[in-house]
Amino acid sequence: MIKAVRGTRDLLGAELSYKRWIERTAERVLEAAGAREIETPILEEAPVFEKGVGPTSDVVQKEMYALTDKGGRRLVLRPEGTAGVMRAFLEHGMKVRPMPVKLYYRGPMFRAERPQKGRYRQFYQVGYEAVGLAEPAIDAEAIALLLDLLEALGLRRHRLKVGTVGDPEDRRRYNAYLKEALAPYREALSEDSRARLERNPLRILDSKDPRDQAVLEEARIRPLLAFLSPEARDHYRAVIATLRALGVEFEEDARLVRGLDYYVRTAFEVHHPDLGAQAALGGGGRYDGLTALLGGPSLPGVGWAVGTDRVILALKAEGLPAPAEPAPALYLVPLDPPAVAEALALAEALRPRHRVELAYQPRRPGKGIREAERRGARFVGFLGEGERSRGTISVKDLASGEQKELPRAKLGSWLEAL
Ligand code: HAM
């Protein structure tokens, strides 16, 4: 039998109820803050991510699903949302709108990573971007909105970490320092980190390999914070102060490194203790200048994305159930052949205000009741010869067992009154 591709999965039942709940909650939380939805294509030209996310990131180097189409264009299945949203921002000239322009999106992302719990090759994100203002208050608001979303869903055990990755100039200074400070320990580093030492030493801070952790300990590596320009330091302090003023709970993380290259200054992640190795529920940061990498004017921006799949795992771990699957209010049972079309006409008349299902063949009442119960219906409605001659319907409440006959024309308002 043909199965779903490794690292992808079908979403149905409770899983899909969770996903819809998360997306609707995000809609409510983010629209209240002035964000509008945007939907960009899954397929983008490769340079959107090569230039946007950055050529040294793992995402671009190892994890992109890339293809060449019949016209010889290099296309990729988007590995993340931000670069595509900024491409669209430029393409639609959104920079003439009042700033900040706040956008949110939902949808599938693709990364060719090794699948494990909480890590898929096709996964889903809800993301938020605020473009056009460099003020620290926008960073703090973005972070607060991420927590608002998780809290609106009822989550409690997540932890927020906030840090700074500095400006590109700060990072150049810091990378030069790291290169020098770690050179004597080269042989003690993992193979990956030896390569990082050449390309992007900052990434070593993010390594989970115990050998690298031991080296970082022993070499007494100073934090990036010590290498920030005064402007970047002031920005960071202002974000932290604003978060405190908002009463947001967080931990400062001097070693926070994000996997994508476009970040400057503010960076943050939310982790959940019950998720195992893939503990990041979401993350984001500031990405001033990303629009310039994509060929437009340089604009500031800040945003985040949550991994919907992981939020579902966290909701389950905290014992928060998915919204109940919808059940019909009424299940219509024709008792003789002429009643079939009548039942269908009645169902059509009641929809879509009421959720109505029906049997498509005449049924005996007992069987009709069993069918209604299996579908979780609240009421079962019988249509037979007697009801037809009187223009009525017999309705039985499946919880109380009570049954009564109503004029058909009254059924809609009767259901509404309940
Ligand atoms: P990211 O940290 O790469 O950031 O991804 C955000 C979230 O997506 C992660 O925290 C995680 O929950 C989820 N995620 C990532 N990879 C996988 C996977 N393979 N399987 C399941 N979930 C996954 C971004 O993507 C940035 N675009 C966020 C951003 C928006 N920064 C600024 N604006």
Coordinates of C-alpha atoms and ligand atoms in Angstrom, one line a residue:
M1 CA 0.0 0.0 0.0
I2 CA 1.2 3.5 -0.8
K3 CA 1.9 5.5 2.4
A4 CA 2.5 9.2 3.1
V5 CA 6.1 10.4 2.4
R6 CA 8.5 9.9 5.3
G7 CA 8.5 13.0 7.5
T8 CA 5.0 14.1 6.3
R9 CA 1.7 13.0 7.8
D10 CA -2.0 13.3 7.2
L11 CA -3.9 15.6 9.6
L12 CA -7.4 14.5 10.6
G13 CA -9.7 14.2 13.5
A14 CA -8.4 15.6 16.8
E15 CA -5.1 16.6 15.3
L16 CA -6.9 18.9 12.8
S17 CA -9.2 20.3 15.5
Y18 CA -6.1 21.3 17.4
K19 CA -4.6 22.9 14.3
R20 CA -7.7 24.9 13.5
W21 CA -8.1 26.0 17.1
I22 CA -4.5 27.3 17.1
E23 CA -4.9 29.1 13.8
R24 CA -8.2 30.7 14.9
T25 CA -6.8 31.8 18.2
A26 CA -3.8 33.3 16.3
E27 CA -6.3 35.1 14.0
R28 CA -8.1 36.6 17.0
V29 CA -4.9 37.6 18.9
L30 CA -3.0 39.0 16.0
E31 CA -5.9 40.8 14.3
A32 CA -6.6 42.6 17.6
A33 CA -3.1 43.9 17.4
G34 CA -3.7 45.3 13.8
A35 CA -2.2 42.4 11.8
R36 CA -3.7 41.3 8.5
E37 CA -3.3 37.8 7.0
I38 CA -1.1 37.2 4.0
E39 CA -0.8 34.0 2.0
T40 CA 2.3 33.5 -0.1
P41 CA 3.1 30.6 -2.4
I42 CA 4.7 27.5 -1.1
L43 CA 6.9 27.5 -4.2
E44 CA 9.4 30.3 -4.4
E45 CA 12.5 31.0 -6.5
A46 CA 15.6 29.6 -4.7
P47 CA 17.3 33.0 -4.2
V48 CA 14.4 34.2 -1.9
F49 CA 15.9 31.9 0.7
E50 CA 19.5 31.7 -0.5
K51 CA 19.7 35.5 -0.2
G52 CA 17.1 36.0 2.5
V53 CA 17.8 33.2 5.0
G54 CA 21.5 33.2 4.2
P55 CA 23.9 30.8 2.4
T56 CA 25.7 29.6 5.6
S57 CA 22.5 28.5 7.4
D58 CA 21.8 24.8 7.8
V59 CA 18.4 25.4 6.4
V60 CA 19.8 26.6 3.0
Q61 CA 22.9 24.4 3.0
K62 CA 21.3 21.1 3.8
E63 CA 17.6 21.2 4.3
M64 CA 15.9 22.8 1.3
Y65 CA 13.7 20.8 -1.0
A66 CA 14.9 22.2 -4.3
L67 CA 13.8 21.4 -7.9
T68 CA 14.4 22.7 -11.4
D69 CA 11.2 23.2 -13.4
K70 CA 10.8 22.7 -17.1
G71 CA 11.8 26.3 -17.8
G72 CA 15.1 25.7 -16.0
R73 CA 14.1 27.8 -13.0
R74 CA 15.5 26.8 -9.6
L75 CA 12.6 26.6 -7.2
V76 CA 12.2 25.5 -3.6
L77 CA 9.4 24.4 -1.3
R78 CA 9.6 27.2 1.3
P79 CA 11.5 26.2 4.4
E80 CA 10.2 29.2 6.4
G81 CA 7.8 32.1 6.0
T82 CA 9.6 35.4 6.6
A83 CA 11.7 35.6 3.4
G84 CA 8.6 34.9 1.2
V85 CA 6.5 37.5 3.1
M86 CA 9.2 40.1 2.6
R87 CA 9.5 39.2 -1.1
A88 CA 5.7 39.8 -1.3
F89 CA 6.0 43.0 0.8
L90 CA 8.4 44.4 -1.8
E91 CA 6.5 43.1 -4.8
H92 CA 3.3 44.8 -3.7
G93 CA 4.9 48.1 -2.7
M94 CA 3.6 47.8 0.9
K95 CA 6.2 50.3 2.1
V96 CA 3.7 53.1 1.3
R97 CA 1.4 51.9 4.0
P98 CA 1.4 53.3 7.5
M99 CA 4.2 51.7 9.5
P100 CA 4.5 49.2 11.0
V101 CA 2.8 46.9 8.5
K102 CA 1.8 43.9 10.5
L103 CA 1.2 40.6 8.7
Y104 CA 0.5 37.1 9.8
Y105 CA 0.4 33.8 8.0
R106 CA -0.2 30.1 8.4
G107 CA 0.8 27.2 6.3
P108 CA 3.1 24.3 5.6
M109 CA 6.9 24.6 5.5
F110 CA 9.4 22.1 4.3
R111 CA 12.8 21.1 5.6
A112 CA 14.7 17.9 4.8
E113 CA 15.7 17.1 8.4
R114 CA 15.8 13.7 10.0
P115 CA 12.3 13.1 11.2
Q116 CA 11.7 12.5 15.0
K117 CA 9.2 13.4 17.6
G118 CA 8.2 17.1 17.0
R119 CA 10.3 17.3 13.8
Y120 CA 8.8 16.7 10.4
R121 CA 9.8 17.4 6.8
Q122 CA 6.4 19.0 6.2
F123 CA 5.4 21.0 9.2
Y124 CA 3.1 23.9 9.9
Q125 CA 3.8 27.4 11.2
V126 CA 1.8 30.4 12.3
G127 CA 3.9 33.4 11.8
Y128 CA 3.8 37.2 12.5
E129 CA 5.9 40.0 11.0
A130 CA 5.9 43.7 11.8
V131 CA 7.7 45.7 9.2
G132 CA 8.9 49.3 9.0
L133 CA 9.8 50.4 12.5
A134 CA 13.1 49.9 14.4
E135 CA 11.7 50.9 17.8
P136 CA 12.4 48.4 20.6
A137 CA 8.7 48.7 21.7
I138 CA 7.8 46.8 18.5
D139 CA 10.1 43.9 19.5
A140 CA 8.6 43.8 22.9
E141 CA 5.1 43.8 21.5
A142 CA 5.9 41.0 19.1
I143 CA 7.2 38.9 21.9
A144 CA 4.2 39.7 24.1
L145 CA 1.9 38.7 21.2
L146 CA 3.6 35.3 20.9
L147 CA 3.0 34.7 24.6
D148 CA -0.6 36.0 24.3
L149 CA -1.2 33.3 21.7
L150 CA 0.2 30.5 23.8
E151 CA -1.7 31.7 26.9
A152 CA -4.9 32.1 25.0
L153 CA -4.6 28.4 24.2
G154 CA -4.2 27.7 27.9
L155 CA -0.5 26.7 27.9
R156 CA 1.3 27.4 31.1
R157 CA 4.6 25.5 31.1
H158 CA 6.4 27.2 28.2
R159 CA 9.5 29.4 28.9
L160 CA 10.6 32.4 27.0
K161 CA 14.3 33.2 26.4
V162 CA 15.4 36.5 25.1
G163 CA 18.8 37.5 23.8
T164 CA 20.5 39.6 21.2
V165 CA 22.6 38.6 18.2
G166 CA 23.9 42.1 17.7
D167 CA 24.3 43.9 14.4
P168 CA 26.4 42.4 11.5
E169 CA 29.4 44.5 12.5
D170 CA 29.2 43.3 16.1
R171 CA 29.0 39.7 14.9
R172 CA 32.1 40.2 12.7
R173 CA 34.0 41.4 15.7
Y174 CA 32.6 38.6 17.8
N175 CA 33.3 35.9 15.2
A176 CA 36.9 37.2 14.9
Y177 CA 37.2 36.9 18.7
L178 CA 35.7 33.4 18.7
K179 CA 38.0 32.2 16.0
E180 CA 41.0 33.3 17.9
A181 CA 39.8 32.1 21.3
L182 CA 38.7 28.7 20.0
A183 CA 41.7 28.1 17.8
P184 CA 43.8 26.4 20.5
Y185 CA 40.8 24.0 21.1
R186 CA 40.3 23.1 17.5
E187 CA 41.0 19.4 17.9
A188 CA 38.7 19.1 20.9
L189 CA 35.7 20.4 18.9
S190 CA 33.2 18.2 17.0
E191 CA 33.7 17.8 13.3
D192 CA 30.7 20.1 12.6
S193 CA 32.1 22.8 14.8
R194 CA 35.6 22.6 13.3
A195 CA 33.9 23.5 10.0
R196 CA 31.9 26.2 11.7
L197 CA 35.1 27.6 13.1
E198 CA 36.0 28.6 9.5
R199 CA 32.6 29.6 8.2
N200 CA 30.5 30.9 11.1
P201 CA 32.0 30.4 14.6
L202 CA 28.9 31.9 16.3
R203 CA 27.1 28.7 15.4
I204 CA 29.3 26.7 17.8
L205 CA 27.5 28.4 20.7
D206 CA 24.4 26.6 19.5
S207 CA 26.0 23.2 19.3
K208 CA 24.5 20.5 21.6
D209 CA 27.5 18.3 21.2
P210 CA 29.0 17.7 24.7
R211 CA 32.6 18.1 23.2
D212 CA 31.7 21.6 22.1
Q213 CA 30.0 22.5 25.3
A214 CA 33.1 21.4 27.2
V215 CA 35.3 23.6 25.0
L216 CA 33.1 26.6 25.5
E217 CA 33.2 26.1 29.2
E218 CA 37.0 25.6 29.3
A219 CA 37.9 28.5 26.9
R220 CA 35.8 30.9 29.1
I221 CA 34.1 32.3 26.1
R222 CA 32.8 35.9 26.7
P223 CA 29.2 36.6 25.6
L224 CA 28.4 38.5 22.4
L225 CA 26.9 41.1 24.8
A226 CA 30.4 42.3 25.5
F227 CA 31.0 43.1 21.8
L228 CA 27.8 45.1 21.0
S229 CA 27.9 48.6 19.7
P230 CA 26.4 51.2 22.1
E231 CA 23.3 51.4 19.8
A232 CA 22.8 47.7 19.8
R233 CA 23.3 47.5 23.5
D234 CA 20.8 50.3 24.1
H235 CA 18.3 48.6 21.9
Y236 CA 18.6 45.3 23.8
R237 CA 18.3 47.1 27.1
A238 CA 15.2 48.9 26.0
V239 CA 13.5 45.6 24.8
I240 CA 14.3 44.0 28.2
A241 CA 13.0 47.0 30.1
T242 CA 9.8 47.1 28.0
L243 CA 9.2 43.4 28.6
R244 CA 9.6 43.9 32.3
A245 CA 7.2 46.8 32.2
L246 CA 4.7 44.6 30.5
G247 CA 5.1 41.9 33.2
V248 CA 6.3 39.4 30.7
E249 CA 8.2 36.5 32.3
F250 CA 11.5 35.6 30.6
E251 CA 15.0 34.6 31.0
E252 CA 17.9 36.4 29.4
D253 CA 20.0 34.1 27.3
A254 CA 23.4 35.5 26.4
R255 CA 24.2 32.6 24.1
L256 CA 20.9 32.5 22.2
V257 CA 21.8 31.7 18.5
R258 CA 19.1 31.4 15.9
G259 CA 19.4 29.0 12.9
L260 CA 18.6 31.7 10.2
D261 CA 21.2 34.3 9.1
Y262 CA 18.9 37.3 8.7
Y263 CA 18.6 38.1 12.4
V264 CA 20.0 41.3 13.9
R265 CA 19.7 42.5 17.5
T266 CA 16.7 40.9 19.3
A267 CA 16.3 37.2 19.2
F268 CA 14.0 35.0 21.2
E269 CA 12.7 31.5 21.6
V270 CA 9.9 29.8 23.5
H271 CA 10.7 26.3 24.8
H272 CA 8.4 23.7 26.4
P273 CA 9.8 21.2 28.9
D274 CA 7.7 18.3 27.8
L275 CA 8.7 18.2 24.2
G276 CA 12.0 16.4 24.5
A277 CA 14.8 17.1 22.0
Q278 CA 12.7 19.4 19.8
A279 CA 11.7 21.7 22.6
A280 CA 11.4 25.0 20.7
L281 CA 7.7 25.9 20.3
G282 CA 8.6 29.0 18.4
G283 CA 11.1 31.7 17.9
G284 CA 11.9 34.9 16.1
G285 CA 13.7 38.1 16.2
R286 CA 14.6 41.3 14.4
Y287 CA 15.7 41.2 10.7
D288 CA 16.4 44.8 9.7
G289 CA 17.8 44.8 6.2
L290 CA 16.3 41.5 4.9
T291 CA 14.4 43.5 2.3
A292 CA 17.8 44.9 1.0
L293 CA 19.1 41.3 0.6
L294 CA 16.1 40.7 -1.5
G295 CA 16.8 43.6 -3.8
G296 CA 14.6 46.3 -2.2
P297 CA 15.2 49.2 0.1
S298 CA 16.5 48.4 3.6
L299 CA 13.6 48.2 6.0
P300 CA 13.5 47.1 9.6
G301 CA 11.3 44.2 10.7
V302 CA 10.7 41.9 13.6
G303 CA 8.6 38.7 13.9
W304 CA 8.3 35.1 14.9
A305 CA 6.8 31.8 14.0
V306 CA 5.4 29.0 16.1
G307 CA 5.5 25.4 15.0
T308 CA 1.9 24.4 15.1
D309 CA 2.8 20.7 15.3
R310 CA 4.8 21.3 18.4
V311 CA 2.1 23.5 20.0
I312 CA -0.2 20.6 19.5
L313 CA 2.3 18.3 21.3
A314 CA 2.5 20.9 24.1
L315 CA -1.3 21.2 24.4
K316 CA -1.5 17.4 24.7
A317 CA 1.3 17.3 27.3
E318 CA -0.5 19.8 29.4
G319 CA -3.7 17.9 29.2
L320 CA -5.6 20.5 27.2
P321 CA -8.1 18.7 24.9
A322 CA -8.9 19.6 21.3
P323 CA -12.2 21.3 20.8
A324 CA -14.9 18.6 20.5
E325 CA -15.4 17.4 17.0
P326 CA -18.6 18.8 15.6
A327 CA -21.7 16.6 15.9
P328 CA -25.0 17.1 14.0
A329 CA -27.8 18.9 15.9
L330 CA -30.3 16.8 14.1
Y331 CA -30.3 13.5 12.3
L332 CA -33.3 13.0 9.9
V333 CA -34.7 9.5 9.4
P334 CA -37.2 8.9 6.6
L335 CA -39.6 6.1 7.5
D336 CA -40.8 5.4 3.9
P337 CA -39.5 5.9 0.4
P338 CA -41.4 9.2 -0.3
A339 CA -39.9 10.7 2.9
V340 CA -36.3 10.4 1.6
A341 CA -36.6 13.5 -0.7
E342 CA -38.5 15.3 2.0
A343 CA -35.8 14.7 4.5
L344 CA -33.2 15.9 2.1
A345 CA -35.3 19.1 1.3
L346 CA -35.7 19.7 5.1
A347 CA -32.0 19.3 5.7
E348 CA -31.2 21.7 2.9
A349 CA -33.7 24.2 4.3
L350 CA -32.2 24.1 7.8
R351 CA -28.5 24.3 6.6
P352 CA -26.2 26.0 7.1
R353 CA -27.7 27.5 10.3
H354 CA -27.9 24.1 11.7
R355 CA -25.8 21.0 11.3
V356 CA -28.1 18.4 9.9
E357 CA -27.4 14.9 8.6
L358 CA -29.8 12.2 7.4
A359 CA -30.3 8.6 6.4
Y360 CA -30.7 8.3 2.6
Q361 CA -32.9 5.3 2.7
P362 CA -36.0 4.5 4.7
R363 CA -35.1 3.2 8.2
R364 CA -37.0 1.6 11.0
P365 CA -37.1 4.0 14.0
G366 CA -34.7 1.8 16.2
K367 CA -32.1 1.7 13.5
G368 CA -32.5 5.4 12.8
I369 CA -31.8 6.1 16.5
R370 CA -28.7 3.9 16.6
E371 CA -27.3 5.7 13.5
A372 CA -28.1 9.1 15.1
E373 CA -26.3 8.1 18.3
R374 CA -23.2 6.9 16.5
R375 CA -22.9 10.3 14.9
G376 CA -23.3 12.0 18.2
A377 CA -26.5 13.8 17.1
R378 CA -28.6 15.6 19.8
F379 CA -32.0 15.0 18.1
V380 CA -33.4 12.5 15.7
G381 CA -36.2 13.6 13.5
F382 CA -38.7 11.0 12.0
L383 CA -40.6 11.6 8.7
G384 CA -43.3 9.1 7.9
E385 CA -46.8 9.0 6.4
G386 CA -48.5 10.5 9.4
E387 CA -46.0 13.4 9.6
R388 CA -46.4 13.9 5.8
S389 CA -50.2 14.2 6.0
R390 CA -49.9 16.7 8.9
G391 CA -46.9 18.6 7.6
T392 CA -45.0 17.9 10.8
I393 CA -41.9 16.1 12.0
S394 CA -41.5 13.9 15.2
V395 CA -38.4 14.9 17.1
K396 CA -36.8 12.8 19.8
D397 CA -34.2 14.2 22.2
L398 CA -31.6 11.5 22.5
A399 CA -30.4 12.6 25.9
S400 CA -33.8 12.8 27.7
G401 CA -35.7 10.4 25.5
E402 CA -38.5 13.0 25.2
Q403 CA -40.4 13.0 21.9
K404 CA -42.7 15.5 20.4
E405 CA -44.3 16.4 17.1
L406 CA -43.7 19.9 15.6
P407 CA -44.9 21.7 12.4
R408 CA -42.0 21.4 10.0
A409 CA -42.1 25.2 9.4
K410 CA -41.3 25.7 13.1
L411 CA -38.3 23.3 13.3
G412 CA -35.7 25.9 12.5
S413 CA -36.8 28.4 15.2
W414 CA -37.3 25.5 17.6
L415 CA -33.7 24.4 17.1
E416 CA -32.5 28.0 17.4
A417 CA -34.3 28.5 20.7
L418 CA -32.4 25.6 22.3
Ligands
HAM1 P1 12.5 28.8 13.1 O1 13.0 28.9 14.5 O2 13.3 28.2 12.1 O3 12.1 30.3 12.7 O4 11.1 28.0 13.1 C1 10.0 28.5 14.0 C2 9.4 27.3 14.7 O5 9.0 26.3 13.6 C3 10.3 26.4 15.5 O6 10.5 27.0 16.8 C4 9.6 25.1 15.6 O7 8.6 25.1 16.5 C5 9.0 25.0 14.2 N1 9.8 24.1 13.3 C6 10.9 24.4 12.7 N2 11.4 23.3 12.0 C7 10.5 22.3 12.3 C8 10.3 20.9 11.9 N3 11.2 20.3 11.1 N4 9.3 20.2 12.3 C9 8.4 20.8 13.1 N5 8.4 22.1 13.5 C10 9.5 22.8 13.1 C11 11.5 30.6 11.5 O8 11.1 29.8 10.7 C12 11.4 32.1 11.3 N6 10.9 32.4 9.9 C13 10.6 32.8 12.4 C14 10.6 34.3 12.2 C15 9.6 35.0 11.7 N7 11.6 35.1 12.5 C16 11.2 36.3 12.2 N8 10.0 36.3 11.7

